[in-house]
Amino acid sequence: MNTVVYNISDLNNIEAKEAINTAIINNDLVVFPTETVYGIGANALSEIAVKKIFKIKGRPSDNPLIVHLSHSSEVHKYVKDLPKHARLLMDYFWPGPLTLIFEHNGILPDVVTGGLKTVAIRVPSHPIANMIISLCNLPICAPSANISGRPSSTLFSHVKDDFYGLVPIIIDGGPTQIGVESTVLDLTVDTPVILRPGKITKSMIEEVLGIKILENSDIPNESTPKSPGMKYKHYAPKGIVTLVDGQFEEVVKFINSRSEFHKDKSVAVLCPDEYVDLLKIETVIKLGSLRKLEVIGENLFKSLRMMDELEIDYIYIPVISSEGFGQAIMNRLLKAANYNIIRV
Ligand code: TXA
Ligand code: MG
């Protein structure tokens, strides 16, 4: 397939806008930036279009998609009624990186919701994402634009690697700002539950609602995960990822011993800037300062993808604090490591 790439300035001309609109109306896929990560979008009302997303990503069909809308005033078209807390959160956090789970009203095809009674909705704040949704005047479902299992795409080069030649249009919006996918919050239960942590943290939501909310990990022994995406292997590079937990000096000592340990293999460290000067490993990738977690978030997926480009066999990452946005970062790192964590 011939892929056309548009950059931000192309979007000022009418031909580009028409091409995007036509692609979506014709049930084709468009890759575009959002404020979190790149998304691969399709008309959420078209079963044919949505099925293309699952096929191209290799995504399991029971993992539902997020429906992206241009404005909170559109939500009523797809949900039964607005649950308690919804209005406050929509007014406060939208447009922005918060996805809310509602009971749906059956308008959207089952492929979008994975046959669940609920639907995930968000209003993105990225001007290009918003422009596309408004342009077509349709709900757009858009999972992260990566082949299933790979780290989400935060750079144009990532979406190019995964989808060039497979989709008709890719929009190059440069690096995405947040770098970690939206917070997913379930509003269909009495006390809202965070199903996936993100930039909008638990305490930010609690402050707005004036109540305590829950996290998925607070709910014991759930046999079927509430957020189906949680159960799949995700973000993992080809090499073996190990998270290292412990006192700063012990972590440094352990990681420095790894080159010798793995002798003929390639070893890399992804770490906060504070570790860099002390590490004696050939490949050290700086993630950003521990005092600037938002920078670590921005660099996270790009650094994980780099591990495959450099063909690294063993990847070590110091554990960072799970406070605030750190929780979203640790959530992704734990998955990238397949929960392989060593305490030193
Ligand atoms: O930031 C984001 O949310 C990005 C950008 C492109 O908007 N999108 C994204 O989509 O991360 P995706 O498909 O990669 O992740 C959606 C997550 C999955 O974990 C999925 O299981 C969950 O949302 N989800 C979708 N519908 C759900 C539902 N009805 N109930 C519970 N979880 C749901
Ligand atoms: Mg994803």
CSV table of C-alpha atoms and ligand atoms in Angstrom, one decimal:
chain,number,residue,atom,x,y,z
A,1,MET,CA,0.0,0.0,0.0
A,2,ASN,CA,1.1,3.5,-0.7
A,3,THR,CA,1.5,5.5,2.5
A,4,VAL,CA,1.2,9.3,2.4
A,5,VAL,CA,2.9,11.1,5.2
A,6,TYR,CA,1.6,14.6,6.2
A,7,ASN,CA,3.4,16.9,8.6
A,8,ILE,CA,1.9,19.6,10.7
A,9,SER,CA,2.2,22.3,8.1
A,10,ASP,CA,0.5,20.1,5.4
A,11,LEU,CA,-2.6,20.1,7.6
A,12,ASN,CA,-3.2,23.7,6.7
A,13,ASN,CA,-4.1,22.8,3.2
A,14,ILE,CA,-7.5,21.6,2.2
A,15,GLU,CA,-6.3,18.6,0.1
A,16,ALA,CA,-4.6,17.0,3.1
A,17,LYS,CA,-7.8,17.5,5.2
A,18,GLU,CA,-9.9,16.0,2.4
A,19,ALA,CA,-7.6,13.0,2.1
A,20,ILE,CA,-7.8,12.3,5.8
A,21,ASN,CA,-11.6,12.7,5.8
A,22,THR,CA,-12.0,10.4,2.8
A,23,ALA,CA,-9.7,7.8,4.3
A,24,ILE,CA,-11.8,7.6,7.5
A,25,ILE,CA,-15.1,7.6,5.6
A,26,ASN,CA,-13.9,4.9,3.4
A,27,ASN,CA,-13.1,2.7,6.4
A,28,ASP,CA,-9.4,3.1,6.1
A,29,LEU,CA,-6.9,3.7,8.9
A,30,VAL,CA,-5.1,7.0,9.8
A,31,VAL,CA,-2.1,7.1,12.2
A,32,PHE,CA,-2.0,10.4,14.1
A,33,PRO,CA,-0.4,11.9,17.2
A,34,THR,CA,-2.2,12.5,20.5
A,35,GLU,CA,-0.8,14.1,23.6
A,36,THR,CA,0.0,10.7,25.1
A,37,VAL,CA,1.2,8.4,22.3
A,38,TYR,CA,0.5,8.0,18.6
A,39,GLY,CA,-2.9,6.3,17.8
A,40,ILE,CA,-4.1,4.3,14.8
A,41,GLY,CA,-7.6,5.6,14.1
A,42,ALA,CA,-10.7,4.4,12.3
A,43,ASN,CA,-14.4,5.2,12.2
A,44,ALA,CA,-15.7,3.6,15.4
A,45,LEU,CA,-19.2,3.2,13.9
A,46,SER,CA,-17.8,0.9,11.1
A,47,GLU,CA,-17.2,-2.7,12.0
A,48,ILE,CA,-15.2,-3.1,8.8
A,49,ALA,CA,-12.9,-0.2,9.7
A,50,VAL,CA,-12.4,-1.4,13.3
A,51,LYS,CA,-11.6,-4.9,12.3
A,52,LYS,CA,-8.8,-3.5,10.1
A,53,ILE,CA,-7.2,-2.1,13.3
A,54,PHE,CA,-7.2,-5.5,15.0
A,55,LYS,CA,-5.8,-7.2,12.0
A,56,ILE,CA,-3.0,-4.8,11.3
A,57,LYS,CA,-1.9,-4.6,15.0
A,58,GLY,CA,-2.3,-8.3,15.6
A,59,ARG,CA,-4.5,-7.3,18.5
A,60,PRO,CA,-6.5,-10.0,20.4
A,61,SER,CA,-10.2,-9.4,19.6
A,62,ASP,CA,-11.2,-9.4,23.3
A,63,ASN,CA,-9.1,-6.3,24.0
A,64,PRO,CA,-11.5,-3.3,23.5
A,65,LEU,CA,-10.6,0.0,22.0
A,66,ILE,CA,-10.9,3.6,23.3
A,67,VAL,CA,-13.4,5.8,21.5
A,68,HIS,CA,-12.0,9.3,20.9
A,69,LEU,CA,-14.5,12.2,20.7
A,70,SER,CA,-14.1,15.8,19.8
A,71,HIS,CA,-16.0,17.1,22.9
A,72,SER,CA,-17.7,15.9,26.1
A,73,SER,CA,-21.0,16.9,24.6
A,74,GLU,CA,-20.8,13.9,22.3
A,75,VAL,CA,-20.6,11.3,25.1
A,76,HIS,CA,-24.4,11.0,25.5
A,77,LYS,CA,-24.7,9.5,22.0
A,78,TYR,CA,-22.8,6.3,23.1
A,79,VAL,CA,-23.5,5.8,26.8
A,80,LYS,CA,-26.6,4.8,28.8
A,81,ASP,CA,-26.4,7.6,31.2
A,82,LEU,CA,-23.7,9.7,32.9
A,83,PRO,CA,-22.6,7.9,36.0
A,84,LYS,CA,-22.0,9.8,39.3
A,85,HIS,CA,-18.6,11.7,39.1
A,86,ALA,CA,-18.5,11.7,35.3
A,87,ARG,CA,-19.5,15.3,34.7
A,88,LEU,CA,-17.0,16.6,37.2
A,89,LEU,CA,-14.1,14.6,35.7
A,90,MET,CA,-15.0,15.4,32.1
A,91,ASP,CA,-15.2,19.1,32.9
A,92,TYR,CA,-12.0,19.1,34.8
A,93,PHE,CA,-9.7,16.8,32.8
A,94,TRP,CA,-11.1,16.9,29.2
A,95,PRO,CA,-9.7,17.5,26.7
A,96,GLY,CA,-6.8,15.5,28.1
A,97,PRO,CA,-5.2,12.1,29.0
A,98,LEU,CA,-8.0,10.6,31.0
A,99,THR,CA,-10.1,7.7,29.6
A,100,LEU,CA,-13.4,7.0,31.3
A,101,ILE,CA,-15.3,3.7,31.3
A,102,PHE,CA,-19.1,4.0,30.9
A,103,GLU,CA,-22.0,1.6,30.3
A,104,HIS,CA,-22.6,1.8,26.5
A,105,ASN,CA,-26.0,2.1,24.8
A,106,GLY,CA,-25.4,-0.4,22.1
A,107,ILE,CA,-24.8,2.1,19.3
A,108,LEU,CA,-21.2,1.1,18.8
A,109,PRO,CA,-20.4,-2.2,17.1
A,110,ASP,CA,-19.3,-5.1,19.4
A,111,VAL,CA,-15.8,-5.1,17.9
A,112,VAL,CA,-15.1,-1.8,19.6
A,113,THR,CA,-16.1,-2.9,23.0
A,114,GLY,CA,-14.9,-6.5,22.8
A,115,GLY,CA,-18.5,-7.5,23.5
A,116,LEU,CA,-18.4,-5.9,27.0
A,117,LYS,CA,-21.3,-3.9,28.4
A,118,THR,CA,-19.0,-0.9,28.8
A,119,VAL,CA,-17.1,1.5,26.5
A,120,ALA,CA,-13.9,3.5,27.1
A,121,ILE,CA,-14.1,7.1,25.9
A,122,ARG,CA,-11.7,10.0,25.9
A,123,VAL,CA,-11.4,13.5,24.4
A,124,PRO,CA,-7.8,14.1,23.5
A,125,SER,CA,-6.2,17.5,23.8
A,126,HIS,CA,-3.7,17.2,20.9
A,127,PRO,CA,-4.7,19.7,18.3
A,128,ILE,CA,-4.1,17.2,15.4
A,129,ALA,CA,-6.1,14.5,17.1
A,130,ASN,CA,-8.9,16.9,17.8
A,131,MET,CA,-8.8,18.3,14.2
A,132,ILE,CA,-9.2,14.8,12.7
A,133,ILE,CA,-12.1,13.9,14.9
A,134,SER,CA,-13.9,17.2,14.3
A,135,LEU,CA,-13.1,17.0,10.5
A,136,CYS,CA,-14.9,13.7,10.0
A,137,ASN,CA,-17.5,14.4,12.7
A,138,LEU,CA,-17.3,10.7,13.7
A,139,PRO,CA,-16.2,8.9,16.8
A,140,ILE,CA,-12.7,7.6,16.2
A,141,CYS,CA,-11.4,4.5,17.9
A,142,ALA,CA,-7.7,4.6,18.2
A,143,PRO,CA,-5.5,2.2,20.1
A,144,SER,CA,-1.8,3.0,20.5
A,145,ALA,CA,-0.1,2.8,17.1
A,146,ASN,CA,2.2,-0.1,17.7
A,147,ILE,CA,2.2,-3.7,16.6
A,148,SER,CA,0.6,-5.6,19.6
A,149,GLY,CA,3.1,-6.3,22.3
A,150,ARG,CA,5.6,-3.7,21.2
A,151,PRO,CA,6.1,-0.4,23.1
A,152,SER,CA,3.6,2.3,22.1
A,153,SER,CA,4.9,4.8,19.6
A,154,THR,CA,6.0,8.2,20.8
A,155,LEU,CA,8.0,9.2,17.7
A,156,PHE,CA,7.2,9.4,14.0
A,157,SER,CA,10.0,6.9,13.4
A,158,HIS,CA,8.2,4.4,15.6
A,159,VAL,CA,4.9,4.5,13.6
A,160,LYS,CA,6.9,4.5,10.4
A,161,ASP,CA,8.7,1.3,11.5
A,162,ASP,CA,5.4,-0.4,12.4
A,163,PHE,CA,3.0,0.8,9.8
A,164,TYR,CA,4.6,2.4,6.7
A,165,GLY,CA,3.2,0.7,3.7
A,166,LEU,CA,0.3,-0.8,5.7
A,167,VAL,CA,-1.9,2.3,6.2
A,168,PRO,CA,-2.8,5.0,3.6
A,169,ILE,CA,-2.0,8.0,5.9
A,170,ILE,CA,0.5,8.7,8.7
A,171,ILE,CA,0.6,12.1,10.3
A,172,ASP,CA,4.0,13.2,11.6
A,173,GLY,CA,3.4,15.3,14.6
A,174,GLY,CA,6.9,15.0,16.1
A,175,PRO,CA,7.5,13.5,19.5
A,176,THR,CA,4.4,13.0,21.7
A,177,GLN,CA,4.4,15.1,24.8
A,178,ILE,CA,3.4,12.8,27.7
A,179,GLY,CA,4.8,9.6,26.2
A,180,VAL,CA,2.7,7.2,28.4
A,181,GLU,CA,-0.9,6.2,27.5
A,182,SER,CA,-3.9,7.8,29.2
A,183,THR,CA,-5.1,6.9,32.7
A,184,VAL,CA,-8.1,4.5,32.4
A,185,LEU,CA,-10.7,5.1,35.1
A,186,ASP,CA,-13.8,2.8,35.6
A,187,LEU,CA,-16.9,4.8,36.5
A,188,THR,CA,-19.3,1.8,36.2
A,189,VAL,CA,-18.7,0.8,39.9
A,190,ASP,CA,-19.7,2.5,43.1
A,191,THR,CA,-16.1,3.7,43.9
A,192,PRO,CA,-14.2,4.6,40.7
A,193,VAL,CA,-11.2,2.3,40.0
A,194,ILE,CA,-8.0,3.2,38.1
A,195,LEU,CA,-7.6,0.3,35.6
A,196,ARG,CA,-4.4,1.8,34.0
A,197,PRO,CA,-2.3,4.5,35.7
A,198,GLY,CA,-1.2,7.5,33.6
A,199,LYS,CA,-0.4,11.2,33.7
A,200,ILE,CA,-3.6,12.0,35.6
A,201,THR,CA,-2.8,10.4,38.9
A,202,LYS,CA,-4.9,8.9,41.7
A,203,SER,CA,-4.4,11.9,43.9
A,204,MET,CA,-5.3,14.4,41.1
A,205,ILE,CA,-8.7,12.5,40.6
A,206,GLU,CA,-9.3,12.3,44.4
A,207,GLU,CA,-8.7,16.0,44.8
A,208,VAL,CA,-11.3,16.8,42.1
A,209,LEU,CA,-13.9,14.3,43.4
A,210,GLY,CA,-13.3,14.9,47.1
A,211,ILE,CA,-13.4,11.1,47.7
A,212,LYS,CA,-10.9,8.2,47.9
A,213,ILE,CA,-10.8,6.1,44.8
A,214,LEU,CA,-9.4,2.6,44.1
A,215,GLU,CA,-6.7,1.0,41.9
A,216,ASN,CA,-7.0,-2.2,40.1
A,217,SER,CA,-4.4,-3.7,42.5
A,218,ASP,CA,-6.7,-3.0,45.5
A,219,ILE,CA,-9.2,-5.4,44.2
A,220,PRO,CA,-8.2,-9.0,45.2
A,221,ASN,CA,-8.5,-12.2,43.2
A,222,GLU,CA,-10.2,-10.9,40.1
A,223,SER,CA,-10.2,-13.9,37.8
A,224,THR,CA,-11.1,-11.8,34.7
A,225,PRO,CA,-9.2,-8.5,34.5
A,226,LYS,CA,-11.6,-5.5,34.3
A,227,SER,CA,-9.4,-3.9,31.7
A,228,PRO,CA,-8.8,-6.8,29.2
A,229,GLY,CA,-5.6,-5.2,27.9
A,230,MET,CA,-3.9,-5.6,31.3
A,231,LYS,CA,-3.5,-9.3,30.9
A,232,TYR,CA,-1.4,-9.3,27.7
A,233,LYS,CA,2.4,-9.1,27.4
A,234,HIS,CA,3.2,-5.6,26.5
A,235,TYR,CA,6.1,-3.2,25.9
A,236,ALA,CA,8.7,-5.9,26.0
A,237,PRO,CA,11.9,-5.6,24.0
A,238,LYS,CA,13.4,-8.8,22.5
A,239,GLY,CA,16.2,-8.8,25.2
A,240,ILE,CA,15.6,-10.0,28.8
A,241,VAL,CA,14.6,-7.0,31.0
A,242,THR,CA,15.3,-7.1,34.7
A,243,LEU,CA,14.2,-4.4,37.1
A,244,VAL,CA,16.7,-3.9,40.0
A,245,ASP,CA,15.3,-2.8,43.4
A,246,GLY,CA,17.4,-1.8,46.4
A,247,GLN,CA,19.6,1.0,47.9
A,248,PHE,CA,21.2,3.2,45.3
A,249,GLU,CA,24.8,2.0,45.9
A,250,GLU,CA,23.7,-1.7,45.9
A,251,VAL,CA,21.8,-1.2,42.6
A,252,VAL,CA,24.9,0.4,41.0
A,253,LYS,CA,27.1,-2.4,42.3
A,254,PHE,CA,24.8,-5.1,41.0
A,255,ILE,CA,24.4,-3.6,37.6
A,256,ASN,CA,28.1,-3.0,37.2
A,257,SER,CA,28.7,-6.7,37.8
A,258,ARG,CA,26.5,-7.7,34.9
A,259,SER,CA,28.9,-7.2,32.0
A,260,GLU,CA,31.2,-9.8,33.5
A,261,PHE,CA,28.3,-12.0,34.3
A,262,HIS,CA,26.9,-12.0,30.7
A,263,LYS,CA,30.4,-12.0,29.1
A,264,ASP,CA,29.8,-12.6,25.4
A,265,LYS,CA,26.3,-10.9,25.3
A,266,SER,CA,25.3,-7.3,24.9
A,267,VAL,CA,24.2,-5.6,28.1
A,268,ALA,CA,22.5,-2.2,28.5
A,269,VAL,CA,21.1,-0.1,31.3
A,270,LEU,CA,18.1,2.3,31.1
A,271,CYS,CA,18.4,4.5,34.1
A,272,PRO,CA,17.6,7.9,35.6
A,273,ASP,CA,20.3,10.5,35.0
A,274,GLU,CA,21.4,10.2,38.7
A,275,TYR,CA,23.0,6.8,38.0
A,276,VAL,CA,24.8,7.6,34.8
A,277,ASP,CA,28.3,8.7,36.2
A,278,LEU,CA,28.6,5.6,38.4
A,279,LEU,CA,27.7,2.9,35.9
A,280,LYS,CA,30.4,1.0,34.1
A,281,ILE,CA,28.4,-0.7,31.4
A,282,GLU,CA,29.0,-0.2,27.7
A,283,THR,CA,25.4,1.0,26.8
A,284,VAL,CA,23.9,3.4,29.3
A,285,ILE,CA,20.7,5.1,28.2
A,286,LYS,CA,19.6,8.2,30.2
A,287,LEU,CA,15.9,8.4,30.9
A,288,GLY,CA,15.9,11.8,32.6
A,289,SER,CA,16.3,13.0,36.2
A,290,LEU,CA,14.4,11.4,39.1
A,291,ARG,CA,13.3,15.0,39.9
A,292,LYS,CA,11.6,15.2,36.5
A,293,LEU,CA,9.4,12.1,36.1
A,294,GLU,CA,7.6,13.7,33.2
A,295,VAL,CA,10.9,13.6,31.2
A,296,ILE,CA,11.3,9.9,32.1
A,297,GLY,CA,7.8,9.3,30.8
A,298,GLU,CA,8.6,11.1,27.6
A,299,ASN,CA,11.7,8.9,27.0
A,300,LEU,CA,10.4,5.6,28.2
A,301,PHE,CA,9.0,3.9,25.1
A,302,LYS,CA,11.7,5.3,22.8
A,303,SER,CA,14.4,3.9,25.1
A,304,LEU,CA,12.7,0.5,25.2
A,305,ARG,CA,12.4,0.4,21.4
A,306,MET,CA,16.1,1.5,21.1
A,307,MET,CA,17.0,-1.8,22.9
A,308,ASP,CA,15.8,-3.8,19.8
A,309,GLU,CA,17.6,-1.4,17.4
A,310,LEU,CA,20.8,-2.0,19.3
A,311,GLU,CA,20.1,-5.7,19.6
A,312,ILE,CA,20.7,-5.8,23.3
A,313,ASP,CA,20.4,-9.2,25.0
A,314,TYR,CA,20.2,-8.1,28.7
A,315,ILE,CA,18.6,-4.9,29.8
A,316,TYR,CA,18.8,-3.7,33.4
A,317,ILE,CA,16.6,-0.9,34.8
A,318,PRO,CA,16.7,0.5,38.4
A,319,VAL,CA,13.3,0.6,40.0
A,320,ILE,CA,12.0,4.2,40.5
A,321,SER,CA,9.5,5.5,43.0
A,322,SER,CA,5.8,4.7,42.4
A,323,GLU,CA,4.7,8.0,43.7
A,324,GLY,CA,2.5,10.2,41.5
A,325,PHE,CA,3.3,9.8,37.8
A,326,GLY,CA,6.0,7.3,38.8
A,327,GLN,CA,3.2,4.8,39.2
A,328,ALA,CA,2.4,4.9,35.5
A,329,ILE,CA,6.1,4.6,34.6
A,330,MET,CA,6.6,1.6,36.9
A,331,ASN,CA,3.4,0.0,35.6
A,332,ARG,CA,4.9,0.0,32.0
A,333,LEU,CA,8.3,-1.0,33.2
A,334,LEU,CA,6.9,-4.0,35.1
A,335,LYS,CA,5.2,-5.2,32.0
A,336,ALA,CA,8.2,-4.6,29.8
A,337,ALA,CA,10.1,-6.8,32.3
A,338,ASN,CA,7.4,-9.4,32.4
A,339,TYR,CA,7.4,-8.7,36.2
A,340,ASN,CA,11.0,-9.9,36.4
A,341,ILE,CA,12.3,-7.9,39.4
A,342,ILE,CA,15.4,-8.6,41.5
A,343,ARG,CA,16.0,-7.2,45.0
A,344,VAL,CA,19.7,-6.5,45.8
B,1,TXA,O1,-3.5,7.4,25.5
B,1,TXA,C1,-4.2,6.5,25.1
B,1,TXA,O2,-5.1,6.1,25.7
B,1,TXA,C2,-3.9,6.0,23.7
B,1,TXA,C3,-4.1,7.1,22.7
B,1,TXA,C4,-3.9,6.7,21.2
B,1,TXA,O3,-5.4,7.7,22.9
B,1,TXA,N1,-4.7,4.8,23.4
B,1,TXA,C5,-4.5,3.6,24.0
B,1,TXA,O4,-5.3,2.6,23.5
B,1,TXA,O5,-3.6,3.5,24.8
B,1,TXA,P1,-5.0,1.1,23.8
B,1,TXA,O6,-6.0,0.4,22.9
B,1,TXA,O7,-3.6,0.8,23.5
B,1,TXA,O8,-5.3,0.9,25.3
B,1,TXA,C6,-6.7,0.9,25.7
B,1,TXA,C7,-6.8,0.3,27.1
B,1,TXA,C8,-6.6,-1.2,27.0
B,1,TXA,O9,-5.9,-1.6,28.2
B,1,TXA,C9,-8.0,-1.7,27.1
B,1,TXA,O10,-8.1,-3.0,27.6
B,1,TXA,C10,-8.7,-0.7,27.9
B,1,TXA,O11,-8.1,0.5,27.5
B,1,TXA,N2,-10.1,-0.7,27.7
B,1,TXA,C11,-10.8,-0.3,26.5
B,1,TXA,N3,-12.1,-0.5,26.6
B,1,TXA,C12,-12.3,-0.9,27.9
B,1,TXA,C13,-13.5,-1.2,28.7
B,1,TXA,N4,-14.7,-1.1,28.1
B,1,TXA,N5,-13.3,-1.6,30.0
B,1,TXA,C14,-12.1,-1.7,30.5
B,1,TXA,N6,-11.0,-1.4,29.8
B,1,TXA,C15,-11.1,-1.0,28.6
B,2,MG,MG,-1.7,-0.1,23.5
